[in-house]
Short mmCIF file of N, CA and C in Angstrom, two decimals:
data_model
loop_
_atom_site.label_atom_id
_atom_site.label_comp_id
_atom_site.label_asym_id
_atom_site.label_seq_id
_atom_site.Cartn_x
_atom_site.Cartn_y
_atom_site.Cartn_z
N MET A 1388 -93.57 -19.54 28.98
CA MET A 1388 -92.19 -19.36 29.38
C MET A 1388 -91.41 -18.72 28.24
N ARG A 1389 -90.63 -17.71 28.55
CA ARG A 1389 -89.80 -17.02 27.57
C ARG A 1389 -88.59 -17.89 27.23
N LEU A 1390 -88.33 -18.04 25.94
CA LEU A 1390 -87.21 -18.85 25.47
C LEU A 1390 -86.27 -17.97 24.65
N THR A 1391 -85.07 -18.48 24.45
CA THR A 1391 -84.09 -17.81 23.59
C THR A 1391 -83.80 -18.70 22.39
N GLN A 1392 -83.63 -18.07 21.24
CA GLN A 1392 -83.13 -18.75 20.05
C GLN A 1392 -81.79 -18.11 19.70
N LEU A 1393 -80.86 -18.94 19.25
CA LEU A 1393 -79.54 -18.47 18.88
C LEU A 1393 -79.15 -19.17 17.58
N ILE A 1394 -78.64 -18.42 16.63
CA ILE A 1394 -78.15 -18.98 15.37
C ILE A 1394 -76.68 -18.60 15.23
N TYR A 1395 -75.84 -19.60 14.92
CA TYR A 1395 -74.44 -19.34 14.65
C TYR A 1395 -74.03 -20.12 13.41
N ALA A 1396 -72.91 -19.74 12.84
CA ALA A 1396 -72.32 -20.48 11.74
C ALA A 1396 -70.85 -20.71 12.05
N SER A 1397 -70.31 -21.80 11.53
CA SER A 1397 -68.88 -22.08 11.67
C SER A 1397 -68.44 -22.95 10.50
N ARG A 1398 -67.13 -23.07 10.39
CA ARG A 1398 -66.57 -24.01 9.43
C ARG A 1398 -66.15 -25.25 10.20
N PRO A 1399 -66.53 -26.43 9.71
CA PRO A 1399 -66.09 -27.65 10.40
C PRO A 1399 -64.59 -27.87 10.19
N PHE A 1400 -63.91 -28.32 11.23
CA PHE A 1400 -62.51 -28.68 11.13
C PHE A 1400 -62.43 -30.20 11.08
N GLY A 1401 -61.88 -30.75 10.01
CA GLY A 1401 -61.75 -32.20 9.88
C GLY A 1401 -63.08 -32.89 9.71
N PHE A 1402 -63.96 -32.36 8.87
CA PHE A 1402 -65.31 -32.90 8.68
C PHE A 1402 -65.26 -34.33 8.15
N THR A 1403 -65.97 -35.22 8.84
CA THR A 1403 -66.21 -36.59 8.37
C THR A 1403 -67.63 -36.96 8.75
N GLU A 1404 -68.21 -37.90 8.06
CA GLU A 1404 -69.56 -38.36 8.39
C GLU A 1404 -69.60 -38.95 9.80
N SER A 1405 -68.57 -39.72 10.17
CA SER A 1405 -68.57 -40.31 11.51
C SER A 1405 -68.41 -39.23 12.58
N GLY A 1406 -67.62 -38.21 12.28
CA GLY A 1406 -67.48 -37.08 13.21
C GLY A 1406 -68.80 -36.35 13.39
N LEU A 1407 -69.52 -36.17 12.29
CA LEU A 1407 -70.84 -35.53 12.36
C LEU A 1407 -71.79 -36.38 13.19
N ASP A 1408 -71.77 -37.69 12.98
CA ASP A 1408 -72.61 -38.58 13.78
C ASP A 1408 -72.30 -38.44 15.27
N ASP A 1409 -71.02 -38.34 15.60
CA ASP A 1409 -70.63 -38.17 17.01
C ASP A 1409 -71.18 -36.86 17.58
N ILE A 1410 -71.08 -35.78 16.79
CA ILE A 1410 -71.59 -34.47 17.23
C ILE A 1410 -73.09 -34.57 17.47
N LEU A 1411 -73.82 -35.17 16.53
CA LEU A 1411 -75.27 -35.26 16.66
C LEU A 1411 -75.70 -36.13 17.84
N LEU A 1412 -75.04 -37.26 18.05
CA LEU A 1412 -75.38 -38.12 19.19
C LEU A 1412 -75.17 -37.39 20.51
N ALA A 1413 -74.03 -36.72 20.64
CA ALA A 1413 -73.75 -35.98 21.88
C ALA A 1413 -74.73 -34.83 22.07
N ALA A 1414 -75.01 -34.09 20.98
CA ALA A 1414 -75.94 -32.96 21.08
C ALA A 1414 -77.31 -33.43 21.49
N ARG A 1415 -77.78 -34.50 20.89
CA ARG A 1415 -79.13 -35.00 21.22
C ARG A 1415 -79.21 -35.45 22.67
N ARG A 1416 -78.20 -36.14 23.13
CA ARG A 1416 -78.18 -36.62 24.52
C ARG A 1416 -78.15 -35.44 25.49
N ASN A 1417 -77.24 -34.51 25.27
CA ASN A 1417 -77.10 -33.36 26.16
C ASN A 1417 -78.31 -32.44 26.09
N ASN A 1418 -78.80 -32.19 24.88
CA ASN A 1418 -79.94 -31.28 24.72
C ASN A 1418 -81.20 -31.84 25.35
N ALA A 1419 -81.44 -33.13 25.21
CA ALA A 1419 -82.63 -33.75 25.81
C ALA A 1419 -82.61 -33.57 27.33
N ARG A 1420 -81.44 -33.70 27.90
CA ARG A 1420 -81.28 -33.57 29.36
C ARG A 1420 -81.47 -32.12 29.80
N ARG A 1421 -81.13 -31.17 28.93
CA ARG A 1421 -81.13 -29.76 29.32
C ARG A 1421 -82.33 -28.97 28.81
N GLY A 1422 -83.20 -29.59 28.02
CA GLY A 1422 -84.36 -28.88 27.52
C GLY A 1422 -84.06 -27.95 26.35
N ILE A 1423 -83.04 -28.29 25.58
CA ILE A 1423 -82.67 -27.50 24.40
C ILE A 1423 -83.12 -28.25 23.16
N THR A 1424 -83.65 -27.50 22.20
CA THR A 1424 -84.03 -28.06 20.90
C THR A 1424 -83.34 -27.25 19.82
N GLY A 1425 -83.48 -27.73 18.57
CA GLY A 1425 -82.90 -26.96 17.48
C GLY A 1425 -82.63 -27.79 16.26
N ALA A 1426 -81.82 -27.21 15.37
CA ALA A 1426 -81.48 -27.87 14.11
C ALA A 1426 -80.06 -27.51 13.73
N LEU A 1427 -79.38 -28.46 13.09
CA LEU A 1427 -78.02 -28.28 12.60
C LEU A 1427 -78.02 -28.52 11.10
N ILE A 1428 -77.66 -27.51 10.35
CA ILE A 1428 -77.48 -27.64 8.91
C ILE A 1428 -75.99 -27.90 8.72
N CYS A 1429 -75.66 -28.93 7.97
CA CYS A 1429 -74.26 -29.30 7.89
C CYS A 1429 -73.87 -29.80 6.51
N ARG A 1430 -72.67 -29.45 6.15
CA ARG A 1430 -71.97 -30.03 5.01
C ARG A 1430 -70.49 -29.79 5.25
N SER A 1431 -69.64 -30.27 4.39
CA SER A 1431 -68.21 -30.27 4.67
C SER A 1431 -67.62 -28.88 4.87
N ASP A 1432 -68.26 -27.83 4.35
CA ASP A 1432 -67.70 -26.48 4.49
C ASP A 1432 -68.49 -25.56 5.41
N LEU A 1433 -69.56 -26.07 6.04
CA LEU A 1433 -70.39 -25.18 6.84
C LEU A 1433 -71.21 -25.93 7.87
N PHE A 1434 -71.22 -25.40 9.09
CA PHE A 1434 -72.23 -25.73 10.09
C PHE A 1434 -73.03 -24.45 10.30
N MET A 1435 -74.34 -24.56 10.32
CA MET A 1435 -75.19 -23.46 10.75
C MET A 1435 -76.23 -24.09 11.66
N GLN A 1436 -76.35 -23.56 12.86
CA GLN A 1436 -77.19 -24.21 13.86
C GLN A 1436 -78.07 -23.18 14.56
N MET A 1437 -79.30 -23.64 14.85
CA MET A 1437 -80.19 -22.88 15.73
C MET A 1437 -80.33 -23.68 17.01
N LEU A 1438 -80.13 -23.01 18.14
CA LEU A 1438 -80.38 -23.58 19.46
C LEU A 1438 -81.56 -22.84 20.06
N GLU A 1439 -82.44 -23.57 20.77
CA GLU A 1439 -83.61 -22.96 21.40
C GLU A 1439 -83.74 -23.52 22.82
N GLY A 1440 -84.11 -22.66 23.73
CA GLY A 1440 -84.34 -23.11 25.10
C GLY A 1440 -84.16 -21.96 26.07
N PRO A 1441 -84.09 -22.29 27.36
CA PRO A 1441 -83.86 -21.27 28.37
C PRO A 1441 -82.54 -20.53 28.08
N ARG A 1442 -82.57 -19.22 28.24
CA ARG A 1442 -81.42 -18.38 27.86
C ARG A 1442 -80.10 -18.86 28.46
N THR A 1443 -80.09 -19.12 29.74
CA THR A 1443 -78.85 -19.53 30.40
C THR A 1443 -78.29 -20.80 29.78
N LEU A 1444 -79.15 -21.76 29.52
CA LEU A 1444 -78.69 -23.05 28.97
C LEU A 1444 -78.24 -22.90 27.51
N VAL A 1445 -78.94 -22.09 26.74
CA VAL A 1445 -78.52 -21.85 25.35
C VAL A 1445 -77.16 -21.15 25.33
N THR A 1446 -76.99 -20.17 26.20
CA THR A 1446 -75.72 -19.44 26.28
C THR A 1446 -74.58 -20.36 26.70
N GLU A 1447 -74.83 -21.23 27.68
CA GLU A 1447 -73.81 -22.18 28.12
C GLU A 1447 -73.44 -23.14 26.98
N THR A 1448 -74.44 -23.60 26.25
CA THR A 1448 -74.19 -24.51 25.13
C THR A 1448 -73.35 -23.83 24.06
N PHE A 1449 -73.70 -22.59 23.72
CA PHE A 1449 -72.92 -21.85 22.73
C PHE A 1449 -71.48 -21.64 23.23
N GLY A 1450 -71.32 -21.39 24.51
CA GLY A 1450 -69.97 -21.26 25.08
C GLY A 1450 -69.14 -22.51 24.87
N ARG A 1451 -69.75 -23.69 25.04
CA ARG A 1451 -69.03 -24.94 24.80
C ARG A 1451 -68.68 -25.09 23.32
N ILE A 1452 -69.59 -24.67 22.44
CA ILE A 1452 -69.31 -24.74 21.00
C ILE A 1452 -68.12 -23.85 20.65
N LEU A 1453 -68.05 -22.67 21.26
CA LEU A 1453 -66.93 -21.76 21.01
C LEU A 1453 -65.59 -22.39 21.40
N GLN A 1454 -65.59 -23.28 22.38
CA GLN A 1454 -64.36 -23.94 22.84
C GLN A 1454 -64.07 -25.24 22.09
N ASP A 1455 -65.01 -25.71 21.27
CA ASP A 1455 -64.89 -27.00 20.58
C ASP A 1455 -64.01 -26.84 19.35
N ASP A 1456 -62.90 -27.58 19.30
CA ASP A 1456 -61.96 -27.44 18.19
C ASP A 1456 -62.46 -28.03 16.87
N ARG A 1457 -63.65 -28.59 16.86
CA ARG A 1457 -64.24 -29.06 15.59
C ARG A 1457 -64.91 -27.91 14.84
N HIS A 1458 -64.99 -26.73 15.48
CA HIS A 1458 -65.57 -25.53 14.87
C HIS A 1458 -64.48 -24.48 14.67
N VAL A 1459 -64.42 -23.93 13.46
CA VAL A 1459 -63.47 -22.87 13.13
C VAL A 1459 -64.27 -21.66 12.68
N ASP A 1460 -63.79 -20.47 13.00
CA ASP A 1460 -64.44 -19.23 12.56
C ASP A 1460 -65.92 -19.19 12.96
N VAL A 1461 -66.19 -19.37 14.23
CA VAL A 1461 -67.57 -19.34 14.72
C VAL A 1461 -68.07 -17.90 14.69
N SER A 1462 -69.25 -17.71 14.11
CA SER A 1462 -69.87 -16.38 14.04
C SER A 1462 -71.28 -16.44 14.59
N LEU A 1463 -71.58 -15.59 15.55
CA LEU A 1463 -72.94 -15.45 16.05
C LEU A 1463 -73.72 -14.66 15.01
N ILE A 1464 -74.80 -15.23 14.50
CA ILE A 1464 -75.61 -14.57 13.48
C ILE A 1464 -76.78 -13.84 14.10
N TRP A 1465 -77.42 -14.48 15.08
CA TRP A 1465 -78.61 -13.87 15.69
C TRP A 1465 -78.90 -14.54 17.02
N THR A 1466 -79.41 -13.76 17.94
CA THR A 1466 -79.97 -14.29 19.17
C THR A 1466 -81.13 -13.38 19.58
N GLY A 1467 -82.16 -14.00 20.10
CA GLY A 1467 -83.32 -13.24 20.52
C GLY A 1467 -84.30 -14.10 21.29
N ASP A 1468 -85.26 -13.44 21.91
CA ASP A 1468 -86.27 -14.14 22.70
C ASP A 1468 -87.46 -14.52 21.84
N THR A 1469 -88.12 -15.58 22.25
CA THR A 1469 -89.30 -16.07 21.55
C THR A 1469 -90.23 -16.73 22.56
N ASN A 1470 -91.49 -16.83 22.20
CA ASN A 1470 -92.45 -17.54 23.04
C ASN A 1470 -92.63 -18.99 22.59
N GLU A 1471 -92.12 -19.31 21.42
CA GLU A 1471 -92.42 -20.60 20.82
C GLU A 1471 -91.19 -21.17 20.11
N ARG A 1472 -90.99 -22.45 20.25
CA ARG A 1472 -89.87 -23.14 19.59
C ARG A 1472 -90.25 -23.46 18.14
N LEU A 1473 -89.25 -23.40 17.25
CA LEU A 1473 -89.44 -23.86 15.87
C LEU A 1473 -89.31 -25.38 15.79
N PHE A 1474 -88.49 -25.97 16.66
CA PHE A 1474 -88.20 -27.41 16.60
C PHE A 1474 -88.54 -28.10 17.93
N PRO A 1475 -89.80 -28.01 18.36
CA PRO A 1475 -90.15 -28.53 19.70
C PRO A 1475 -89.95 -30.03 19.86
N GLN A 1476 -90.00 -30.78 18.78
CA GLN A 1476 -89.87 -32.24 18.86
C GLN A 1476 -88.45 -32.72 18.57
N TRP A 1477 -87.51 -31.82 18.40
CA TRP A 1477 -86.17 -32.19 17.96
C TRP A 1477 -85.12 -31.77 18.98
N ASP A 1478 -84.48 -32.75 19.63
CA ASP A 1478 -83.33 -32.43 20.47
C ASP A 1478 -82.23 -31.83 19.59
N MET A 1479 -82.10 -32.31 18.36
CA MET A 1479 -81.24 -31.70 17.35
C MET A 1479 -81.55 -32.33 16.00
N ARG A 1480 -82.28 -31.59 15.21
CA ARG A 1480 -82.57 -32.06 13.85
C ARG A 1480 -81.33 -31.78 13.00
N ASP A 1481 -80.94 -32.77 12.20
CA ASP A 1481 -79.83 -32.53 11.28
C ASP A 1481 -80.39 -32.46 9.87
N ASP A 1482 -79.82 -31.59 9.12
CA ASP A 1482 -80.36 -31.31 7.80
C ASP A 1482 -79.21 -30.96 6.88
N PRO A 1483 -79.18 -31.53 5.70
CA PRO A 1483 -78.13 -31.13 4.76
C PRO A 1483 -78.44 -29.75 4.20
N MET A 1484 -77.40 -29.09 3.76
CA MET A 1484 -77.61 -27.79 3.12
C MET A 1484 -78.25 -28.05 1.76
N ARG A 1485 -79.20 -27.24 1.40
CA ARG A 1485 -79.95 -27.42 0.16
C ARG A 1485 -79.50 -26.44 -0.91
N SER A 1486 -79.91 -26.72 -2.13
CA SER A 1486 -79.52 -25.86 -3.25
C SER A 1486 -80.11 -24.46 -3.13
N TRP A 1487 -81.21 -24.31 -2.39
CA TRP A 1487 -81.80 -22.98 -2.25
C TRP A 1487 -81.09 -22.14 -1.20
N MET A 1488 -80.11 -22.72 -0.55
CA MET A 1488 -79.33 -21.95 0.41
C MET A 1488 -78.13 -21.35 -0.31
N TRP A 1489 -76.92 -21.62 0.16
CA TRP A 1489 -75.72 -21.03 -0.43
C TRP A 1489 -74.85 -22.09 -1.07
N SER A 1490 -74.25 -21.75 -2.21
CA SER A 1490 -73.32 -22.66 -2.87
C SER A 1490 -71.99 -22.64 -2.11
N PRO A 1491 -71.12 -23.64 -2.36
CA PRO A 1491 -69.79 -23.60 -1.73
C PRO A 1491 -69.04 -22.30 -2.04
N ALA A 1492 -69.17 -21.80 -3.25
CA ALA A 1492 -68.51 -20.53 -3.60
C ALA A 1492 -69.10 -19.38 -2.79
N ASP A 1493 -70.42 -19.38 -2.61
CA ASP A 1493 -71.05 -18.34 -1.79
C ASP A 1493 -70.53 -18.38 -0.35
N VAL A 1494 -70.41 -19.59 0.20
CA VAL A 1494 -69.92 -19.75 1.57
C VAL A 1494 -68.49 -19.22 1.68
N ARG A 1495 -67.63 -19.60 0.72
CA ARG A 1495 -66.24 -19.12 0.74
C ARG A 1495 -66.18 -17.59 0.65
N ALA A 1496 -67.12 -17.00 -0.08
CA ALA A 1496 -67.15 -15.54 -0.25
C ALA A 1496 -67.77 -14.82 0.95
N GLY A 1497 -68.27 -15.57 1.94
CA GLY A 1497 -68.80 -14.95 3.15
C GLY A 1497 -70.30 -14.73 3.17
N ALA A 1498 -71.04 -15.42 2.30
CA ALA A 1498 -72.49 -15.20 2.21
C ALA A 1498 -73.21 -15.42 3.54
N VAL A 1499 -72.79 -16.41 4.29
CA VAL A 1499 -73.48 -16.71 5.55
C VAL A 1499 -73.27 -15.58 6.55
N ARG A 1500 -72.04 -15.12 6.68
CA ARG A 1500 -71.74 -14.04 7.63
C ARG A 1500 -72.37 -12.72 7.20
N GLU A 1501 -72.53 -12.52 5.90
CA GLU A 1501 -73.08 -11.27 5.39
C GLU A 1501 -74.60 -11.30 5.25
N ALA A 1502 -75.20 -12.48 5.40
CA ALA A 1502 -76.65 -12.60 5.24
C ALA A 1502 -77.35 -11.85 6.36
N PRO A 1503 -78.41 -11.14 6.03
CA PRO A 1503 -79.18 -10.50 7.10
C PRO A 1503 -79.74 -11.55 8.04
N MET A 1504 -79.89 -11.20 9.31
CA MET A 1504 -80.39 -12.17 10.29
C MET A 1504 -81.74 -12.72 9.88
N GLU A 1505 -82.56 -11.90 9.20
CA GLU A 1505 -83.87 -12.37 8.75
C GLU A 1505 -83.73 -13.52 7.76
N GLU A 1506 -82.69 -13.48 6.93
CA GLU A 1506 -82.47 -14.57 5.98
C GLU A 1506 -82.10 -15.85 6.70
N ALA A 1507 -81.22 -15.76 7.68
CA ALA A 1507 -80.83 -16.94 8.45
C ALA A 1507 -82.03 -17.51 9.21
N ARG A 1508 -82.81 -16.65 9.82
CA ARG A 1508 -84.01 -17.11 10.54
C ARG A 1508 -85.00 -17.76 9.58
N ALA A 1509 -85.13 -17.20 8.38
CA ALA A 1509 -86.05 -17.75 7.38
C ALA A 1509 -85.62 -19.15 6.94
N VAL A 1510 -84.31 -19.40 6.88
CA VAL A 1510 -83.82 -20.73 6.53
C VAL A 1510 -84.35 -21.75 7.53
N PHE A 1511 -84.24 -21.44 8.82
CA PHE A 1511 -84.70 -22.38 9.84
C PHE A 1511 -86.23 -22.48 9.87
N ALA A 1512 -86.91 -21.40 9.65
CA ALA A 1512 -88.39 -21.45 9.60
C ALA A 1512 -88.84 -22.35 8.45
N ARG A 1513 -88.15 -22.25 7.33
CA ARG A 1513 -88.50 -23.09 6.18
C ARG A 1513 -88.26 -24.56 6.48
N ILE A 1514 -87.13 -24.87 7.11
CA ILE A 1514 -86.83 -26.26 7.47
C ILE A 1514 -87.83 -26.79 8.48
N ALA A 1515 -88.19 -25.96 9.46
CA ALA A 1515 -89.15 -26.39 10.49
C ALA A 1515 -90.49 -26.73 9.90
N ALA A 1516 -90.86 -26.09 8.81
CA ALA A 1516 -92.16 -26.32 8.18
C ALA A 1516 -92.18 -27.58 7.31
N GLU A 1517 -91.02 -28.14 7.03
CA GLU A 1517 -90.92 -29.34 6.19
C GLU A 1517 -91.02 -30.61 7.04
N PRO A 1518 -91.47 -31.69 6.42
CA PRO A 1518 -91.42 -32.96 7.15
C PRO A 1518 -89.97 -33.37 7.40
N ALA A 1519 -89.75 -34.14 8.42
CA ALA A 1519 -88.40 -34.59 8.75
C ALA A 1519 -87.81 -35.39 7.60
N PRO A 1520 -86.49 -35.26 7.41
CA PRO A 1520 -85.84 -36.02 6.32
C PRO A 1520 -85.87 -37.51 6.57
#
């Protein structure tokens, strides 16, 4: 079955740990029901997420994210078709941003939006290859 992967980045509005927990609980519940998998990289200044699943459902999910006031400056980084999921066992894996990614100064300067799509995809491929946190 042909699947779609979508990567976007946004700035969290009013970031709190409890707010993040709420986002993850809702995403896991909704994604499990809809057959969507993926990963969310998060810290106080950045969300970067990969969604995977049937194109229509991934597109609908991204549409809801665009309307969610917890996300500011949402940018679509990449979308494309794939035959295989990177996160088949994860309704939504959450992962902190690591030192090998971008510093807060890099994020403020636009590094995520300016990163080539291959770099963003490589971030998720690297996370998928690691054991769960």
